[in-house]
Coordinates of N, CA and C and ligand atoms in Angstrom, one line a residue:
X1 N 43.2 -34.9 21.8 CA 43.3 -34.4 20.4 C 44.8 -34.0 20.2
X2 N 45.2 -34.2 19.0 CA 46.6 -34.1 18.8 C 46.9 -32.3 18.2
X3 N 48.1 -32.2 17.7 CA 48.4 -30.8 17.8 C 47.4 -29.5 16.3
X4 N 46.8 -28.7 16.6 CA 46.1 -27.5 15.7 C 46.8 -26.3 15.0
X5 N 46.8 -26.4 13.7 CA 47.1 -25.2 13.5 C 45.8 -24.7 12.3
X6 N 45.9 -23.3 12.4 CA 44.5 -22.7 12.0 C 45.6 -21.7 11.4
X7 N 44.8 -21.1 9.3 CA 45.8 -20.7 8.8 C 44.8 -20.2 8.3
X8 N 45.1 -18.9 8.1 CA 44.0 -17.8 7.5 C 44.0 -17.1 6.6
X9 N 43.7 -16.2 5.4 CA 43.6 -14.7 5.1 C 42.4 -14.1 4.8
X10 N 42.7 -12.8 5.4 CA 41.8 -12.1 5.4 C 42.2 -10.5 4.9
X11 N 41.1 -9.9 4.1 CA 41.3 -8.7 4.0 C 40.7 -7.9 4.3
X12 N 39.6 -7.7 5.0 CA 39.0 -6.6 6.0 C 38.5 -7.2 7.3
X13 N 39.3 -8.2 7.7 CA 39.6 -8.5 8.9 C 38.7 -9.9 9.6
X14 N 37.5 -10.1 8.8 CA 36.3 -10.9 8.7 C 36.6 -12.4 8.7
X15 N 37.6 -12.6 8.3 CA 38.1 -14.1 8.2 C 38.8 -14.2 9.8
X16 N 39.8 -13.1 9.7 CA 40.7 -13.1 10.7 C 39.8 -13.8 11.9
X17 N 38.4 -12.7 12.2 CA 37.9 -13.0 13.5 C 37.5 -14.3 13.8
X18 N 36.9 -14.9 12.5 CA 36.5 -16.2 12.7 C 37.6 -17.0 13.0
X19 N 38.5 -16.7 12.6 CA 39.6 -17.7 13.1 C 39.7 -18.0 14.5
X20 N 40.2 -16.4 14.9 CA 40.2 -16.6 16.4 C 39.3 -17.1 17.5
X21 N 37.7 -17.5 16.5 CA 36.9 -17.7 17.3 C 37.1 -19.3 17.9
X22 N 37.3 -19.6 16.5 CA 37.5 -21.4 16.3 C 38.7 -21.5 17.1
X23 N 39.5 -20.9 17.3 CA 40.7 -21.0 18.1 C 40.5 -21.1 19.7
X24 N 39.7 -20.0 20.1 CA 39.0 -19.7 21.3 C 38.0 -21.2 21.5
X25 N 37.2 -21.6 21.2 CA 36.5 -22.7 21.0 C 37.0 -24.0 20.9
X26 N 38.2 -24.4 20.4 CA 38.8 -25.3 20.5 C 40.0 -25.3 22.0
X27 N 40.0 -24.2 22.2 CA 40.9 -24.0 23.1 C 42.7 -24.0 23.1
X28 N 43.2 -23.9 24.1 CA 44.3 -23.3 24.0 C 45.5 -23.9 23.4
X29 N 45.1 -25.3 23.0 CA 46.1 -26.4 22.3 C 46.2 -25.6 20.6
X30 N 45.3 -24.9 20.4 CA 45.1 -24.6 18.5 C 45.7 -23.1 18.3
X31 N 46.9 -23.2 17.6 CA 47.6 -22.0 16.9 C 47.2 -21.2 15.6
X32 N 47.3 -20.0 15.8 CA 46.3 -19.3 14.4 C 47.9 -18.7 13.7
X33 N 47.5 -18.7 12.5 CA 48.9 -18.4 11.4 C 47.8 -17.1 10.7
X34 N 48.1 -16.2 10.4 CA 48.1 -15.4 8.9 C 49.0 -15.9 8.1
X35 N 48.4 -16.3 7.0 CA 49.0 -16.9 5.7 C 50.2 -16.2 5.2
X36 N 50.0 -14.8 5.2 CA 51.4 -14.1 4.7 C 52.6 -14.2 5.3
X37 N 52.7 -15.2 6.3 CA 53.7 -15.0 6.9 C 54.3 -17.1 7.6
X38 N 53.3 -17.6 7.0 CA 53.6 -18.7 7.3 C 53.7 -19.3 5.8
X39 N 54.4 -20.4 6.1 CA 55.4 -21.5 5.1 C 55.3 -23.0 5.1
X40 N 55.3 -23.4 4.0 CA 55.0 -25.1 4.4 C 55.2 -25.8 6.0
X41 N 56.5 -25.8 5.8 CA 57.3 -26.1 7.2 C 55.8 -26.2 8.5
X42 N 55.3 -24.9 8.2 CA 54.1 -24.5 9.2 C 53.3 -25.4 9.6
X43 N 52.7 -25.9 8.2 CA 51.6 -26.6 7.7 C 51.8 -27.7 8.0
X44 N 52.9 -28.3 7.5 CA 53.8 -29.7 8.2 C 53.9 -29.9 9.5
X45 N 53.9 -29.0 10.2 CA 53.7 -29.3 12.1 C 52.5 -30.0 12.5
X46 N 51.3 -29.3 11.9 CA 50.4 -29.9 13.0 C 49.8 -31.2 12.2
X47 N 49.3 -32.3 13.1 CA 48.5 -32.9 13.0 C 46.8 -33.1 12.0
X48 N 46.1 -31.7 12.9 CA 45.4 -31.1 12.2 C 45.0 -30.1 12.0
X49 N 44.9 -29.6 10.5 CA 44.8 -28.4 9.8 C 43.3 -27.5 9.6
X50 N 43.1 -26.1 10.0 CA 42.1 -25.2 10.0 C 42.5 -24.1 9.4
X51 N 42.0 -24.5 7.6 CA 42.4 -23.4 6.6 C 41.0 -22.4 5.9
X52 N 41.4 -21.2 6.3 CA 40.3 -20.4 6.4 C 40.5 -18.8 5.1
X53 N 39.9 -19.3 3.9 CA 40.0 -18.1 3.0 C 38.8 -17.1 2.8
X54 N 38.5 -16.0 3.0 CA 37.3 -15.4 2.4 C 37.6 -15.2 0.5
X55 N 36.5 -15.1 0.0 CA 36.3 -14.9 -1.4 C 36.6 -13.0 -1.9
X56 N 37.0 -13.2 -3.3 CA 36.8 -11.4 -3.5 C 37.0 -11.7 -5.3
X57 N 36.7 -10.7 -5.5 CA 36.4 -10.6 -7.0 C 35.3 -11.0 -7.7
X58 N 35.1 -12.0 -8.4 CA 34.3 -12.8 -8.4 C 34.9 -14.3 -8.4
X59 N 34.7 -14.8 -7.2 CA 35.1 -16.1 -7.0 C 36.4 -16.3 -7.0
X60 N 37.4 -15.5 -6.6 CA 38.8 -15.2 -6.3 C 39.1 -15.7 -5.1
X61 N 40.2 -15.9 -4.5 CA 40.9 -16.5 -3.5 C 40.9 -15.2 -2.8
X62 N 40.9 -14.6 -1.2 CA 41.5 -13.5 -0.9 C 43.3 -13.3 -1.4
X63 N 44.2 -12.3 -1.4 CA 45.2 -11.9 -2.4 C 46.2 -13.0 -1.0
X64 N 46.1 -12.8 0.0 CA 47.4 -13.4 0.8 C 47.1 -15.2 0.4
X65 N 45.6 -15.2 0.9 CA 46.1 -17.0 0.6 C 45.9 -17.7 -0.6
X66 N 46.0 -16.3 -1.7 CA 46.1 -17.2 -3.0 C 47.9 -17.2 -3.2
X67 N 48.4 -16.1 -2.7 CA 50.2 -16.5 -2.5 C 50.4 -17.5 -1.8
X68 N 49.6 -18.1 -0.9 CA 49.7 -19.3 -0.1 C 49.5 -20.6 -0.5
X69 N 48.5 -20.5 -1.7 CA 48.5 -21.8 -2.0 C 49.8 -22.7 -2.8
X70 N 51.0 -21.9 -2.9 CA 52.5 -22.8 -3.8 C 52.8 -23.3 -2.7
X71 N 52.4 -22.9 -1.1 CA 52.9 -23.5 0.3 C 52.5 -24.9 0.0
X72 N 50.7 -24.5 0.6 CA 49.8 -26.2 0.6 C 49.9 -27.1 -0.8
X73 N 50.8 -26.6 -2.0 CA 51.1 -27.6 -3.2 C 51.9 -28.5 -2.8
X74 N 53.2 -27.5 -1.9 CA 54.7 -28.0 -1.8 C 54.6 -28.5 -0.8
X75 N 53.6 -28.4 0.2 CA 53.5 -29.4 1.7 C 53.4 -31.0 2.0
X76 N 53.8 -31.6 2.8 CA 53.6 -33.0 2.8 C 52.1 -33.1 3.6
X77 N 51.3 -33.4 3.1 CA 49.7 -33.7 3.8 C 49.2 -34.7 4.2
X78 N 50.0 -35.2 4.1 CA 49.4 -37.1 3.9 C 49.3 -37.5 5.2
X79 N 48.2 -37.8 5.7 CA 47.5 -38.5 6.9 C 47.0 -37.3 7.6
X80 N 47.1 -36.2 7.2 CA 46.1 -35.0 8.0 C 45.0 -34.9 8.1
X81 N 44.5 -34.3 9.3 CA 42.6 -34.1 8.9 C 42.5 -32.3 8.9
X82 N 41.9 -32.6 7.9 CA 41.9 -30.8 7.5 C 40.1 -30.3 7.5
X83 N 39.9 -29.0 8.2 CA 38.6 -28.7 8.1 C 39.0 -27.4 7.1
X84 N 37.9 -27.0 6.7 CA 38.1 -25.7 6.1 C 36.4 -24.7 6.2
X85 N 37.2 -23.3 6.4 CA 36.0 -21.9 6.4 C 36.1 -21.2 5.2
X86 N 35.5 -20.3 5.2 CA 35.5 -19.1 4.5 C 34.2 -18.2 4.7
X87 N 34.6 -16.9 4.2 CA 33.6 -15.6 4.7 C 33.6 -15.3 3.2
X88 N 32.4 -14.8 3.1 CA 31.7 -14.5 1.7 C 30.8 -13.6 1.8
X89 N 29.7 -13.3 0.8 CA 28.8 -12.7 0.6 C 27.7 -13.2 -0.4
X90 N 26.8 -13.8 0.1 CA 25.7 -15.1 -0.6 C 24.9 -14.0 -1.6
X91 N 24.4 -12.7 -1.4 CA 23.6 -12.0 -1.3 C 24.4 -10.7 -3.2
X92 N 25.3 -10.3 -2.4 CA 26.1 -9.5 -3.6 C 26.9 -10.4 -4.1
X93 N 27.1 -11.5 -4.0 CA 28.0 -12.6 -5.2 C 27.1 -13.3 -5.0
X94 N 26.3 -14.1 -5.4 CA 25.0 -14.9 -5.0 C 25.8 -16.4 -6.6
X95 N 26.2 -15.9 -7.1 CA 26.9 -17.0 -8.1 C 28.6 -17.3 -7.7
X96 N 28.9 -17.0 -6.8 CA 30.2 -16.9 -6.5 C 30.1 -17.3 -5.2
X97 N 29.2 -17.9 -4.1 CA 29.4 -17.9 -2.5 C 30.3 -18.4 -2.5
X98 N 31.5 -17.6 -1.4 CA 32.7 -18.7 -0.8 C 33.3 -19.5 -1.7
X99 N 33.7 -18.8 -3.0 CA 34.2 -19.7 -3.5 C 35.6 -20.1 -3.4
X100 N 36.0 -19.1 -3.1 CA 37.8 -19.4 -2.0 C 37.7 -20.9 -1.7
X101 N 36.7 -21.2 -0.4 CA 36.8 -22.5 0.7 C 36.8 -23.3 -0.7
X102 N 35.9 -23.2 -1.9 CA 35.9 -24.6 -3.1 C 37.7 -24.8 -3.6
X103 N 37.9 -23.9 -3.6 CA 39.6 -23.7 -4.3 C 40.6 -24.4 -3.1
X104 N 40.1 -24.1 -2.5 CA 41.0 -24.9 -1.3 C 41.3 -26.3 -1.2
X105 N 39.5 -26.4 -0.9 CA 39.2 -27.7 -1.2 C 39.6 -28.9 -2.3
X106 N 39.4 -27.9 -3.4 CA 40.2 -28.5 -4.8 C 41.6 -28.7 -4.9
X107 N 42.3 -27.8 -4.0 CA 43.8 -28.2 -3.5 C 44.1 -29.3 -3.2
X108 N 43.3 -29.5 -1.8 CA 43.5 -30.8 -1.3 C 43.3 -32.0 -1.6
X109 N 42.7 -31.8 -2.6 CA 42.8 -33.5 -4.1 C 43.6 -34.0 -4.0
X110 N 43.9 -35.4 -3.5 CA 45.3 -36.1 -4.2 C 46.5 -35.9 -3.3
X111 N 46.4 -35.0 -1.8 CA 47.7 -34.8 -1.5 C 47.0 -35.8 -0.2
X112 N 46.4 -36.7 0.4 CA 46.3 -37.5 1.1 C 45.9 -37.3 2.2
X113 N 44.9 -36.0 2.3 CA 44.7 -35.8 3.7 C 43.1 -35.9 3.7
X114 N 43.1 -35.9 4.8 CA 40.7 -36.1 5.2 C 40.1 -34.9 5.9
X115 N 39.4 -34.6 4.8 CA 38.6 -33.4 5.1 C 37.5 -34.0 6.0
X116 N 37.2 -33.1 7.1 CA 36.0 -33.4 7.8 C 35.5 -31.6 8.0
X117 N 34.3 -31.7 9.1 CA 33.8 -30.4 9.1 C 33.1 -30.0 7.9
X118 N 32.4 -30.9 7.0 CA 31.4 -30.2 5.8 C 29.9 -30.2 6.9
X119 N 29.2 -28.8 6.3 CA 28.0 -28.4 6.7 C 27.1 -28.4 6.1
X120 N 25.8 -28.1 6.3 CA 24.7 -27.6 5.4 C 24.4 -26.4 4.7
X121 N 23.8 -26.7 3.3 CA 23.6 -25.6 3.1 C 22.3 -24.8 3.6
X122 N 21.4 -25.4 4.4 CA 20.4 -24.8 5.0 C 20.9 -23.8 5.9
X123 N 19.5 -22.5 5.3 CA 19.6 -21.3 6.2 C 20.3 -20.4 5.5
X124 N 20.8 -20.6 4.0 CA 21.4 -19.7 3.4 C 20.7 -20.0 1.8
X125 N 20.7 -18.8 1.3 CA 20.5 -18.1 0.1 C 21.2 -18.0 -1.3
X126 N 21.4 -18.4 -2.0 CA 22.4 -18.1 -2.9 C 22.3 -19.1 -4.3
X127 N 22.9 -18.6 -5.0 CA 22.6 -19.4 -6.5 C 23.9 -20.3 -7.1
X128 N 25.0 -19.9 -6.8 CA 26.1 -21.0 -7.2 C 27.4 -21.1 -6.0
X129 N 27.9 -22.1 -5.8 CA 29.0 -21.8 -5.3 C 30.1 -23.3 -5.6
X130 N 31.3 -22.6 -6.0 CA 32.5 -24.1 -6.1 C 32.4 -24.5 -4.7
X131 N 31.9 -23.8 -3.6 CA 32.6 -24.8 -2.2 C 31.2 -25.6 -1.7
X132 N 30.5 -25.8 -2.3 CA 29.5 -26.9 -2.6 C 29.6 -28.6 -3.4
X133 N 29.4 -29.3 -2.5 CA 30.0 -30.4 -3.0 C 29.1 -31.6 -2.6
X134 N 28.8 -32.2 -3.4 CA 27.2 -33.1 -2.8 C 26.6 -32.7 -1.7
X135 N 25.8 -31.8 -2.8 CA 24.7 -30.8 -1.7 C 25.3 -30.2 -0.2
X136 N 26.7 -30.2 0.1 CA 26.9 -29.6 1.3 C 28.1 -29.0 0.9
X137 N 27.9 -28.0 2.0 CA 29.5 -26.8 1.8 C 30.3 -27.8 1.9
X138 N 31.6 -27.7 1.4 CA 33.0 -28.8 2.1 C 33.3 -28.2 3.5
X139 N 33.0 -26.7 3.9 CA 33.4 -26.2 5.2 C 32.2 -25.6 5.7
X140 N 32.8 -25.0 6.6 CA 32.0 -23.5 7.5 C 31.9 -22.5 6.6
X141 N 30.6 -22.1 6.4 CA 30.6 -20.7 5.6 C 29.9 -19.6 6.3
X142 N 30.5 -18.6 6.2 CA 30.3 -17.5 7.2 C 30.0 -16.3 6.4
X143 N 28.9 -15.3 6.5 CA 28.7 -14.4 5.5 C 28.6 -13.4 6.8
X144 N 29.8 -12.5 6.7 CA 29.4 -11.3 7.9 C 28.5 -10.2 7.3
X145 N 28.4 -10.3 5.7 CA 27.5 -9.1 5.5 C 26.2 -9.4 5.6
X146 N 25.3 -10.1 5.4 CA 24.3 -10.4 5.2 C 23.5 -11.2 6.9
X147 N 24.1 -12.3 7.4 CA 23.7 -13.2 8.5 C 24.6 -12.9 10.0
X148 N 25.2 -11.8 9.7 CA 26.3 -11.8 11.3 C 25.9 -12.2 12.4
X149 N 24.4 -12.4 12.8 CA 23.7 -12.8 13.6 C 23.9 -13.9 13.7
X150 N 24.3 -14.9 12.9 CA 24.2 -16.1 13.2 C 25.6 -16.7 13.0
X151 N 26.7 -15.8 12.7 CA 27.7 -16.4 13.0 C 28.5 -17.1 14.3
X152 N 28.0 -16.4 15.3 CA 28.7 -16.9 16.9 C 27.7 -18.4 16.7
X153 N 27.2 -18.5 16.3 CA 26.1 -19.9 16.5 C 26.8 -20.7 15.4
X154 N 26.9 -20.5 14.6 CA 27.4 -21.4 13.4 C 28.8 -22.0 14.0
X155 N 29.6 -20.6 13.9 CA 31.2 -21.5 14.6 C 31.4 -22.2 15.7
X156 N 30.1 -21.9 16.9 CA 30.0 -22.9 18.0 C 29.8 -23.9 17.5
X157 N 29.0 -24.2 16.9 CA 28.2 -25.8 16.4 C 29.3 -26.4 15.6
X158 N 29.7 -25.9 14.7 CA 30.8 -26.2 13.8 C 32.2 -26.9 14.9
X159 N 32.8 -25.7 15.6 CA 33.7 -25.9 16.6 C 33.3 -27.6 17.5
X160 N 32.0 -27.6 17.8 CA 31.8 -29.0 18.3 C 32.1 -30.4 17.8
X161 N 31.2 -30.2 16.2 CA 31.9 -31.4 15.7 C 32.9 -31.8 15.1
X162 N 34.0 -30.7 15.6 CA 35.4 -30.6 15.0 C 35.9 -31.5 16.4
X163 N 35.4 -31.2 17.4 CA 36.1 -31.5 18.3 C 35.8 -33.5 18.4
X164 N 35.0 -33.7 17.8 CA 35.1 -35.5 17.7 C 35.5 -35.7 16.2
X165 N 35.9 -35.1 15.1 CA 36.2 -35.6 14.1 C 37.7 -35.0 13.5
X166 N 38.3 -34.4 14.6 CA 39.9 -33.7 14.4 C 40.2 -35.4 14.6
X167 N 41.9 -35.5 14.8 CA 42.4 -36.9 15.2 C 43.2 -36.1 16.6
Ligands
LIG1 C1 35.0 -6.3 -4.2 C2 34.5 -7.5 -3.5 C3 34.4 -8.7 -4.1 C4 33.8 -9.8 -3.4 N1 33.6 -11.0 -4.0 C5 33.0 -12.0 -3.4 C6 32.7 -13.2 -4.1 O1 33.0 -13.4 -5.3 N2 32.1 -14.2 -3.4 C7 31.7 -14.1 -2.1 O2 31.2 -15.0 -1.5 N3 32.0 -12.9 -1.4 C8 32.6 -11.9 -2.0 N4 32.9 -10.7 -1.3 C9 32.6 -10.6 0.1 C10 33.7 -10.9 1.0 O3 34.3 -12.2 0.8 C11 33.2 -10.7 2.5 O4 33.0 -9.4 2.7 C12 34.2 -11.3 3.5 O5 33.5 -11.3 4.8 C13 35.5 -10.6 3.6 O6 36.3 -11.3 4.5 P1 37.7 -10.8 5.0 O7 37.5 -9.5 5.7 O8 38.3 -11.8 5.8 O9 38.6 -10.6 3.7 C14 33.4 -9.7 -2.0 C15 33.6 -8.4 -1.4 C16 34.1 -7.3 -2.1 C17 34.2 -6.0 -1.4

C-alpha cells in the first residue's frame, strides 16, 4: 500500500480517537493530521486520504474542519483514493446524522479522486442524513453517544476493507 495520511477535527475529542484508531489498525505507514494545523501541501503528499469530521449544530461541519475545507478546494486530488468518517449523534440529531462526512463528501465532486470505504446503514437509527448516498453512508459513521459499544468493531471492519481498496 502506498503512502496514508488521516486528517481530522474534532471537538470533544470523539473524532480525534477514531482517528487514531484507524491509524493503529492500518498500521505504522498512516499519519494522522489535526486539521487546524495542516495545509494543502499536506493533503497533496499522500497517495491516500482518511478525512474524518464530526457534525455540530445542526448539520454543521465541526469549526476546525470547516476552516479546512478552502485547503481540500485549493488541493490537487486527482488520482487519489479517499475514505471518509465522521462521529455524530443519530439519536439527538436524528435529522442531521453525520452530516459533516455528506459535506465532505460533496467536496470531493469533481476534484478527481475515488471514494471507497462506503458502509451500511444497518444497525443504526435515524431519520435524515446528507452522508447517505444510495442507501449507504459514503463513510464510517461512528456515534460515541448512543452505540460506543460498537465502535471498536465498526472501525476494525471498516479498517479491513480499507486495507484492499486503499491503492
Ligand atoms: C451542540 C451539539 C450539536 C450537535 N449536532 C449534531 C448534528 O447535527 N448531527 C450529528 O450527527 N451529531 C451532532 N452532535 C453530536 C456530535 O457530533 C458528537 O457528540 C460527536 O461524537 C462529537 O465528536 P468530536 O468530539 O470529535 O467533535 C452535536 C453535539 C452537540 C453537543
Amino acid at each position: 500500500m502506498k503512502s496514508i495520511g488521516i486528517f481530522y477535527g474534532s471537538s470533544s475529542g470523539n473524532t480525534e480517537t477514531v482517528a487514531k484508531q484507524i491509524q493503529k489498525g492500518l498500521g505504522a505507514d498512516a499519519q494522522v493530521f489535526e486539521v487546524s494545523k495542516a495545509k494543502k501541501e499536506d493533503l497533496e503528499k499522500f497517495d491516500n486520504l482518511i478525512l474524518g469530521t464530526s457534525t455540530w449544530g445542526f448539520g454543521d461541519l465541526q469549526d476546525d474542519f470547516e476552516g479546512f475545507m478552502s485547503q481540500i478546494e485549493a488541493a490537487n486530488l486527482s488520482g487519489k483514493t479517499v475514505a471518509l468518517f465522521g462521529c455524530g449523534d443519530q439519536e439527538s440529531y436524528s435529522d442531521t446524522f453525520v452530516n459533516g462526512m455528506g459535506q465532505v463528501w460533496q467536496a470531493l465532486q469533481n476534484k478527481g479522486c475515488k471514494i471507497v470505504g462506503q458502509t451500511s446503514t444497518d444497525g443504526y437509527s435515524f431519520s435524515a442524513s446528507d452522508a447517505v448516498v444510495d442507501d449507504k453512508f459514503v463513510g464510517l459513521a461512528i456515534d460515541e453517544n448512543n452505540q460506543s459499544d460498537m465502535t471498536d468493531e465498526r472501525i476494525a471492519a471498516w479498517v479491513e476493507t480499507l486495507k484492499s481498496s486503499l491503492s
